[in-house]
mmCIF file of C-alpha atoms in Angstrom:
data_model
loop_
_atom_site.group_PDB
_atom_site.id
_atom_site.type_symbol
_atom_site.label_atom_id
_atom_site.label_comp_id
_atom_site.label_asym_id
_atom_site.label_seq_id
_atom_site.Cartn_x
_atom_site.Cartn_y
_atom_site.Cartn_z
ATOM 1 C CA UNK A 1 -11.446 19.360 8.922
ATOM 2 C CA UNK A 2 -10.757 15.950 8.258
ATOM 3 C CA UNK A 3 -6.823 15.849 8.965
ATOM 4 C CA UNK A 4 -7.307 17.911 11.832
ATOM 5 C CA UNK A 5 -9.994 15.752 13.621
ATOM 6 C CA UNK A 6 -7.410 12.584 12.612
ATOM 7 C CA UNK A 7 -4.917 14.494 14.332
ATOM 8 C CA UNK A 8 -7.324 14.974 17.491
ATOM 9 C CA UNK A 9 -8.066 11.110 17.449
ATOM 10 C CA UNK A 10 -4.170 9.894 17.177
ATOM 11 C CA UNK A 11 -3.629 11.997 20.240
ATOM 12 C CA UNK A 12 -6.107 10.648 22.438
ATOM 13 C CA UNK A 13 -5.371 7.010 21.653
ATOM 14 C CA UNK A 14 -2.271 8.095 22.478
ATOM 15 C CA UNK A 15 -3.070 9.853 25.725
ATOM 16 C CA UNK A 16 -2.406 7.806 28.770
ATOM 17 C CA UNK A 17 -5.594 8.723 30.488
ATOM 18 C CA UNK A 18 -7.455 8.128 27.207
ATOM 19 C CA UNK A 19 -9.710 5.470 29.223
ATOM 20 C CA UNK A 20 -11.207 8.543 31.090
ATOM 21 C CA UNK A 21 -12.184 10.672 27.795
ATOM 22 C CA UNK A 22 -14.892 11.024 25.389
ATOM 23 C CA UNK A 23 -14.420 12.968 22.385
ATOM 24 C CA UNK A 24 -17.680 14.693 21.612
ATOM 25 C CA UNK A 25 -17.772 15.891 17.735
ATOM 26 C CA UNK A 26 -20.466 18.317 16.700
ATOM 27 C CA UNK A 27 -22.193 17.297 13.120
ATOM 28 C CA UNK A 28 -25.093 19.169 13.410
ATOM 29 C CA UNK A 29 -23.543 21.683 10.351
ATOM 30 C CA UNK A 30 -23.154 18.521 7.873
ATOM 31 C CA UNK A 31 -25.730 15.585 6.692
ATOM 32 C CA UNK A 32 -25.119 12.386 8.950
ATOM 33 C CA UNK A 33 -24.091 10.779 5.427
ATOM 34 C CA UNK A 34 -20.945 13.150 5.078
ATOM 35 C CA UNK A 35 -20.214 12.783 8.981
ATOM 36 C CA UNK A 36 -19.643 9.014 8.541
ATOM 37 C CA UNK A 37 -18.039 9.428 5.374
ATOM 38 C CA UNK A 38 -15.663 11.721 7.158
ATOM 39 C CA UNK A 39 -15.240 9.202 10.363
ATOM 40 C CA UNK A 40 -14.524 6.326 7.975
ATOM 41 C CA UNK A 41 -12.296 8.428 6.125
ATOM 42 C CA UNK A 42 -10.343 8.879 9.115
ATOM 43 C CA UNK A 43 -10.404 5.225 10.416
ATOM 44 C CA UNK A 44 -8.985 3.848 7.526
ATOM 45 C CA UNK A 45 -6.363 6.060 6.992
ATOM 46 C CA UNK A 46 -5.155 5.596 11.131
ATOM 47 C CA UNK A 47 -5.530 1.833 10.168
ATOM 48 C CA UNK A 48 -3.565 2.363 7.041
ATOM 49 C CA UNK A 49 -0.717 4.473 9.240
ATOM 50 C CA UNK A 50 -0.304 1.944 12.201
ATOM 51 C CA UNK A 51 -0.219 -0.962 9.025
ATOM 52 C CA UNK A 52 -2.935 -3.074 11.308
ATOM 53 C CA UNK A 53 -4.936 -5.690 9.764
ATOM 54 C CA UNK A 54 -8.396 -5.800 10.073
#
């Protein structure tokens, strides 16, 4: 789930009418603990892809 919603995400930031989208993610099958774990997951390893510094 994890690669595929990283997928999802580099798309949209991608998308040139990104500033008119949301991206909506259902958690409501996993505890809010393993959602953020997931979402930070994902973050750092964009971060990690485009080589930014934070």
């Amino acid at each position: 789930m994890g690669l595929e919603l990283q997928e999802v995400i580099k798309s949209l930031v991608a998308h040139p009418d990104r500033a008119k989208m949301t991206l909506l993610i259902n958690n409501s099958n996993i505890s809010a603990e393993d959602a953020d774990l997931i979402l930070s997951s994902i973050a750092m390893n964009l971060l990690m892809e485009s080589d930014l510094e934070v």
